[in-house]
Short mmCIF file of C-alpha atoms in Angstrom, two decimals:
data_model
loop_
_atom_site.label_atom_id
_atom_site.label_comp_id
_atom_site.label_asym_id
_atom_site.label_seq_id
_atom_site.Cartn_x
_atom_site.Cartn_y
_atom_site.Cartn_z
CA MET A 86 49.19 116.89 5.40
CA THR A 87 46.94 118.89 3.56
CA THR A 88 44.74 118.69 4.42
CA ALA A 89 44.24 119.79 3.35
CA SER A 90 45.48 119.75 3.81
CA ALA A 91 45.89 118.24 6.10
CA LYS A 92 49.40 121.37 5.05
CA CYS A 93 46.31 118.45 3.30
CA PRO A 94 46.09 121.43 1.59
CA ALA A 95 45.96 121.59 2.31
CA VAL A 96 46.87 121.59 3.59
CA SER A 97 50.83 123.73 4.90
CA ALA A 98 52.75 122.75 8.15
CA LEU A 99 53.14 119.32 9.67
CA PRO A 100 54.80 118.39 12.99
CA SER A 101 58.33 119.74 13.07
CA ALA A 102 61.11 117.45 11.98
CA PRO A 103 63.89 116.61 14.42
CA LYS A 104 66.56 119.30 14.61
CA ALA A 105 69.09 117.15 12.87
CA GLN A 106 66.81 116.88 9.85
CA ALA A 107 65.87 120.56 9.73
CA THR A 108 69.43 121.91 9.72
CA PRO A 109 70.44 123.16 6.26
CA THR A 110 73.47 121.56 4.72
CA LYS A 111 76.46 123.70 3.82
CA ALA A 112 76.60 122.38 0.28
CA ALA A 113 74.20 123.84 -2.27
CA ALA A 114 71.02 121.81 -2.56
CA PRO A 115 70.51 120.11 -5.93
CA MET A 116 67.88 121.52 -8.28
CA ALA A 117 65.83 118.36 -7.77
CA VAL A 118 65.12 119.49 -4.18
CA TYR A 119 63.70 122.81 -5.33
CA ALA A 120 61.75 121.07 -8.08
CA LYS A 121 60.14 118.76 -5.52
CA LEU A 122 59.23 121.69 -3.26
CA VAL A 123 57.55 123.44 -6.18
CA ALA A 124 55.82 120.19 -7.16
CA CYS A 125 54.68 119.76 -3.55
CA THR A 126 53.04 123.19 -3.47
CA PHE A 127 51.47 122.45 -6.86
CA LEU A 128 49.92 119.28 -5.43
CA TRP A 129 48.63 121.19 -2.40
CA GLY A 130 47.19 123.88 -4.67
CA GLY A 131 45.33 121.15 -6.53
CA THR A 132 43.66 119.90 -3.33
CA PHE A 133 41.24 122.83 -3.47
CA ILE A 134 40.00 121.80 -6.91
CA ALA A 135 39.75 118.14 -5.87
CA GLY A 136 38.01 119.16 -2.64
CA ARG A 137 35.48 121.21 -4.58
CA ILE A 138 34.68 118.25 -6.84
CA ALA A 139 34.40 115.73 -3.99
CA SER A 140 32.32 117.97 -1.71
CA ALA A 141 29.81 118.60 -4.49
CA ALA A 142 29.06 114.86 -4.79
CA LEU A 143 29.45 113.46 -1.25
CA PRO A 144 28.63 114.53 2.31
CA VAL A 145 31.48 116.33 4.04
CA THR A 146 32.26 113.57 6.55
CA VAL A 147 32.10 110.83 3.89
CA ALA A 148 34.47 112.65 1.54
CA ALA A 149 36.94 113.24 4.37
CA THR A 150 36.71 109.61 5.55
CA VAL A 151 37.45 108.17 2.10
CA ARG A 152 40.32 110.62 1.63
CA PHE A 153 42.05 109.52 4.82
CA ALA A 154 41.32 105.85 4.34
CA ILE A 155 43.44 106.14 1.20
CA ALA A 156 46.05 108.30 2.93
CA ALA A 157 46.33 106.03 5.99
CA ILE A 158 46.96 102.93 3.88
CA LEU A 159 49.67 104.68 1.89
CA LEU A 160 51.27 106.22 4.98
CA LEU A 161 51.48 102.81 6.64
CA LEU A 162 53.28 101.50 3.56
CA VAL A 163 55.65 104.47 3.59
CA ALA A 164 56.38 104.02 7.32
CA TRP A 165 57.10 100.33 6.79
CA ARG A 166 59.28 100.98 3.73
CA LEU A 167 61.32 103.89 5.11
CA GLU A 168 61.37 103.27 8.87
CA GLY A 169 60.58 99.58 9.26
CA GLY A 170 57.15 100.24 10.74
CA LEU A 171 55.67 102.39 13.48
CA PRO A 172 57.22 102.75 16.95
CA ARG A 173 55.37 101.89 20.14
CA LEU A 174 53.88 104.99 21.73
CA SER A 175 54.08 106.15 25.32
CA ARG A 176 50.88 107.32 27.02
CA ALA A 177 51.85 110.94 26.44
CA GLN A 178 52.52 110.29 22.76
CA LEU A 179 49.27 108.35 22.43
CA LEU A 180 47.36 111.36 23.76
CA ALA A 181 49.36 113.78 21.62
CA THR A 182 48.78 111.85 18.39
CA ALA A 183 45.06 111.61 19.24
CA LEU A 184 44.98 115.41 19.60
CA LEU A 185 46.80 115.70 16.28
CA GLY A 186 44.22 113.50 14.61
CA LEU A 187 41.37 115.43 16.22
CA SER A 188 42.66 118.90 15.28
CA GLY A 189 44.63 118.53 12.04
CA ILE A 190 42.69 115.66 10.44
CA PHE A 191 39.14 115.44 11.81
CA LEU A 192 38.22 119.06 12.53
CA TYR A 193 40.40 120.53 9.78
CA ASN A 194 38.83 118.37 7.09
CA LEU A 195 35.29 119.02 8.31
CA CYS A 196 36.01 122.74 7.95
CA PHE A 197 37.88 122.31 4.66
CA PHE A 198 35.25 120.21 2.86
CA GLY A 199 32.48 122.29 4.41
CA ALA A 200 34.03 125.49 3.05
CA MET A 201 34.35 123.92 -0.40
CA THR A 202 30.56 123.62 -0.56
CA HIS A 203 30.12 127.37 0.02
CA ILE A 204 32.98 129.28 -1.63
CA PRO A 205 35.06 128.90 -4.84
CA ALA A 206 38.24 126.85 -4.68
CA GLY A 207 40.46 129.79 -5.63
CA ARG A 208 39.07 131.97 -2.85
CA ALA A 209 39.63 129.19 -0.32
CA ALA A 210 43.22 128.75 -1.52
CA LEU A 211 43.98 132.38 -0.73
CA PHE A 212 42.63 131.95 2.79
CA ILE A 213 44.98 129.04 3.42
CA ALA A 214 47.95 131.33 2.79
CA LEU A 215 47.31 132.72 6.28
CA ASN A 216 48.31 129.40 7.87
CA PRO A 217 51.90 130.44 8.75
CA ILE A 218 50.69 133.79 10.09
CA VAL A 219 48.06 132.32 12.41
CA THR A 220 50.52 129.63 13.52
CA ALA A 221 53.17 132.26 14.33
CA LEU A 222 50.67 134.25 16.40
CA ALA A 223 49.49 131.13 18.21
CA ALA A 224 53.09 130.12 18.94
CA ALA A 225 53.76 133.57 20.40
CA VAL A 226 50.74 133.27 22.71
CA VAL A 227 50.92 129.59 23.66
CA LEU A 228 54.63 128.74 23.43
CA ARG A 229 55.90 132.24 24.23
CA GLU A 230 57.93 132.38 21.03
CA ARG A 231 59.37 135.84 20.47
CA LEU A 232 58.21 137.85 17.46
CA THR A 233 60.61 140.45 16.09
CA ALA A 234 59.51 143.80 14.68
CA LEU A 235 60.08 142.42 11.17
CA ARG A 236 57.79 139.45 11.83
CA TRP A 237 55.11 141.70 13.32
CA GLY A 238 55.30 143.82 10.17
CA GLY A 239 54.88 140.71 8.05
CA ILE A 240 51.88 139.60 10.09
CA GLY A 241 50.24 143.00 9.69
CA LEU A 242 50.90 143.05 5.94
CA ALA A 243 49.45 139.57 5.53
CA PHE A 244 46.27 140.48 7.39
CA ILE A 245 45.82 143.58 5.21
CA GLY A 246 46.09 141.34 2.17
CA ALA A 247 43.62 138.88 3.68
CA ALA A 248 41.16 141.72 4.36
CA ILE A 249 41.36 142.73 0.69
CA VAL A 250 40.68 139.16 -0.41
CA ILE A 251 37.85 138.55 2.07
CA THR A 252 36.07 141.83 1.29
CA ARG A 253 36.67 141.56 -2.47
CA GLY A 254 38.69 144.77 -2.47
CA ASP A 255 36.43 146.89 -0.25
CA PRO A 256 37.52 146.58 3.41
CA LEU A 257 35.89 149.86 4.46
CA GLY A 258 32.60 149.04 2.78
CA ALA A 259 32.55 145.63 4.45
CA LEU A 260 32.47 147.31 7.88
CA HIS A 261 28.89 148.41 7.20
CA ASP A 262 27.72 144.88 6.32
CA ILE A 263 30.25 142.26 7.34
CA SER A 264 27.87 139.43 6.41
CA GLN A 265 28.32 140.29 2.74
CA SER A 266 32.03 139.42 2.94
CA LEU A 267 32.32 136.94 5.79
CA GLY A 268 29.89 134.10 5.11
CA VAL A 269 29.74 130.46 6.17
CA GLY A 270 32.48 129.38 3.76
CA GLU A 271 34.89 132.08 4.92
CA LEU A 272 34.24 131.27 8.58
CA LEU A 273 34.86 127.58 7.91
CA MET A 274 38.19 128.38 6.22
CA LEU A 275 39.20 130.49 9.23
CA GLY A 276 38.25 127.50 11.38
CA ALA A 277 40.41 125.24 9.21
CA ILE A 278 43.38 127.58 9.62
CA SER A 279 42.91 127.62 13.39
CA CYS A 280 42.74 123.80 13.49
CA TRP A 281 45.98 123.57 11.51
CA ALA A 282 47.71 126.03 13.85
CA ALA A 283 46.67 123.83 16.78
CA TYR A 284 47.95 120.75 14.92
CA THR A 285 51.32 122.40 14.33
CA LEU A 286 51.75 123.57 17.92
CA ILE A 287 50.80 120.19 19.35
CA GLY A 288 53.37 118.57 17.08
CA LYS A 289 56.09 120.99 18.18
CA ALA A 290 55.37 120.67 21.87
CA ALA A 291 54.57 116.99 22.34
CA LEU A 292 56.08 114.85 19.59
CA LYS A 293 59.79 115.49 19.76
CA GLY A 294 60.48 111.78 20.13
CA LEU A 295 58.69 110.75 16.92
CA SER A 296 59.78 111.10 13.32
CA PRO A 297 57.59 113.20 11.00
CA ILE A 298 56.44 110.05 9.17
CA ALA A 299 55.48 108.25 12.39
CA ALA A 300 53.71 111.31 13.84
CA THR A 301 51.77 111.95 10.64
CA THR A 302 50.80 108.29 10.22
CA TYR A 303 49.49 108.03 13.78
CA ALA A 304 47.63 111.34 13.34
CA ALA A 305 46.07 110.05 10.12
CA LEU A 306 44.96 106.83 11.81
CA TRP A 307 43.40 108.75 14.71
CA GLY A 308 41.77 111.16 12.28
CA LEU A 309 40.38 108.29 10.24
CA PHE A 310 38.96 106.77 13.44
CA PHE A 311 37.15 110.00 14.37
CA LEU A 312 35.93 110.53 10.80
CA THR A 313 34.61 106.97 10.55
CA LEU A 314 32.65 107.40 13.77
CA SER A 315 31.10 110.64 12.52
CA SER A 316 30.23 109.27 9.06
CA ALA A 317 29.14 105.73 10.00
CA ARG A 318 25.45 106.32 9.33
CA GLN A 319 26.04 108.17 6.06
CA LEU A 320 28.53 105.66 4.67
CA GLY A 321 25.87 102.97 4.45
CA GLY A 322 23.45 105.25 2.64
CA ILE A 323 25.75 106.19 -0.23
CA GLU A 324 25.01 104.64 -3.61
CA TRP A 325 28.67 104.00 -4.42
CA THR A 326 28.04 102.66 -7.92
CA ALA A 327 26.60 106.04 -8.86
CA VAL A 328 29.71 107.94 -7.77
CA GLY A 329 31.45 109.17 -10.91
CA TRP A 330 35.07 108.54 -11.81
CA GLN A 331 35.82 112.26 -11.42
CA VAL A 332 34.86 112.06 -7.75
CA TRP A 333 36.96 108.92 -7.19
CA ALA A 334 39.89 110.59 -8.96
CA ALA A 335 39.50 113.66 -6.75
CA LEU A 336 39.43 111.54 -3.57
CA PHE A 337 42.48 109.53 -4.66
CA TYR A 338 44.29 112.76 -5.50
CA LEU A 339 43.49 114.17 -2.05
CA GLY A 340 44.60 111.03 -0.23
CA ALA A 341 47.66 110.08 -2.29
CA PHE A 342 49.08 113.21 -3.88
CA GLY A 343 47.70 115.94 -1.65
CA THR A 344 48.65 114.10 1.54
CA VAL A 345 51.30 111.40 1.16
CA PHE A 346 53.46 112.45 -1.80
CA GLY A 347 53.25 116.11 -0.80
CA PHE A 348 54.36 115.21 2.73
CA ILE A 349 57.36 113.15 1.57
CA TRP A 350 58.62 115.76 -0.89
CA TRP A 351 58.12 118.53 1.63
CA TYR A 352 60.29 116.89 4.27
CA GLU A 353 62.94 116.05 1.72
CA GLY A 354 63.11 119.78 1.04
CA VAL A 355 63.16 120.66 4.77
CA LYS A 356 66.00 118.21 5.33
CA ALA A 357 68.02 119.64 2.45
CA ILE A 358 67.58 123.42 2.84
CA GLY A 359 66.06 123.93 6.29
CA ALA A 360 62.56 124.64 7.55
CA SER A 361 62.72 128.44 7.26
CA ARG A 362 63.82 128.48 3.63
CA ALA A 363 61.37 125.74 2.70
CA ALA A 364 58.50 127.65 4.35
CA VAL A 365 58.78 130.41 1.73
CA PHE A 366 57.66 127.90 -0.92
CA ASN A 367 54.25 127.80 0.82
CA ASN A 368 53.54 131.11 -0.92
CA LEU A 369 53.12 129.14 -4.14
CA VAL A 370 50.14 127.15 -2.81
CA PRO A 371 47.55 129.93 -3.28
CA VAL A 372 49.11 130.84 -6.64
CA PHE A 373 48.63 127.31 -7.91
CA GLY A 374 45.24 127.03 -6.23
CA VAL A 375 43.85 130.15 -7.91
CA SER A 376 45.42 129.28 -11.28
CA LEU A 377 44.14 125.70 -11.30
CA ALA A 378 40.68 126.82 -10.18
CA ALA A 379 40.55 129.20 -13.16
CA LEU A 380 41.86 126.60 -15.62
CA VAL A 381 39.99 123.50 -14.43
CA LEU A 382 36.80 124.92 -12.89
CA GLY A 383 36.54 128.14 -14.87
CA GLU A 384 36.45 130.31 -11.75
CA PRO A 385 37.06 134.05 -12.26
CA VAL A 386 40.27 135.66 -10.99
CA LEU A 387 39.37 138.99 -9.38
CA ALA A 388 41.79 141.91 -9.15
CA SER A 389 41.26 141.93 -5.37
CA MET A 390 42.38 138.28 -5.23
CA VAL A 391 45.62 139.10 -7.03
CA ALA A 392 46.38 142.24 -5.01
CA GLY A 393 45.47 140.67 -1.68
CA GLY A 394 47.32 137.46 -2.51
CA VAL A 395 50.51 139.38 -3.28
CA LEU A 396 50.32 141.20 0.07
CA VAL A 397 49.67 137.96 1.95
CA ALA A 398 52.64 136.29 0.21
CA ALA A 399 54.89 139.24 1.04
CA GLY A 400 53.75 139.17 4.66
CA VAL A 401 54.37 135.44 4.98
CA THR A 402 57.85 135.88 3.49
CA LEU A 403 58.69 138.60 6.03
CA THR A 404 57.30 136.52 8.88
CA ASN A 405 59.48 133.56 7.92
CA MET A 406 62.67 135.58 7.51
CA VAL A 407 65.30 134.64 10.08
CA SER A 408 67.80 137.23 11.23
CA PRO A 409 71.45 136.20 10.80
CA PRO A 410 73.16 135.11 14.03
CA ALA A 411 75.24 137.70 15.81
CA PRO A 412 79.02 137.31 15.39
CA PRO A 413 80.78 135.71 18.36
CA ALA A 414 82.35 138.08 20.87
CA LYS A 415 86.08 138.41 20.63
#
């Protein structure tokens, strides 16, 4: 849910699908599956441009509330159309979905929209590429998931790339004055990544009995509830007739395309080719984010962004590589 994600671009990882859905099929996946995965990452890359436009015209909490009001309505329609509605939750699931909404929707979007008011969209898109790395580290600490030497190497490579991006190509120089490289916007993006890692781990640990659509819809509803509470005073003070069509288009894009359509296409890809192979497509999100920011917003593309982005993408690819199973003993 991108978040932006809320995966919302930004959002990049939603609660894990049931094992039966995540198992790759033996037959080759049709090209349409790969096309949808690419289109999904393109939509998530576009959330940074839309977020930049919306955050420049509306308060952070208001922009996030409108985004998820749109997303929640569409997700309810999708849940009704594909699954006949939402299942009744147990107390444990009710608490888990509330935590999902708090971490992956409410807090993530506050950090995401807040960062968009301080740093360029392309720079933010490169930060979000660290999502799988931070999630893998958090899973190793919290869920005791084992990290192989190859995955540790990928994590290290990704963090070197991130350091190049954050410091604009001068990691050593940044040690003398870290405030020149790590400002409010960068800290907010790191906060957004941490919130998304928490969202992913909660989904893995507590929502095994819910489908991805049901879990995401409940999380969106909880997130919308928290966002509405936080923005109640500001919502009444907005002069809505003065909000331009570009802002409305950006909010609709974030709610519909960046959240709902991206989510559906992503899980179609996971179902067809497996979660590990689909995860590699996440590397395209910062590529599209930087490219669209340059084309639409006229943001410069620095050499450090390209070099660091390549290293981050390589690190994420290594981290997501799965070793082949050992042959059975004779």
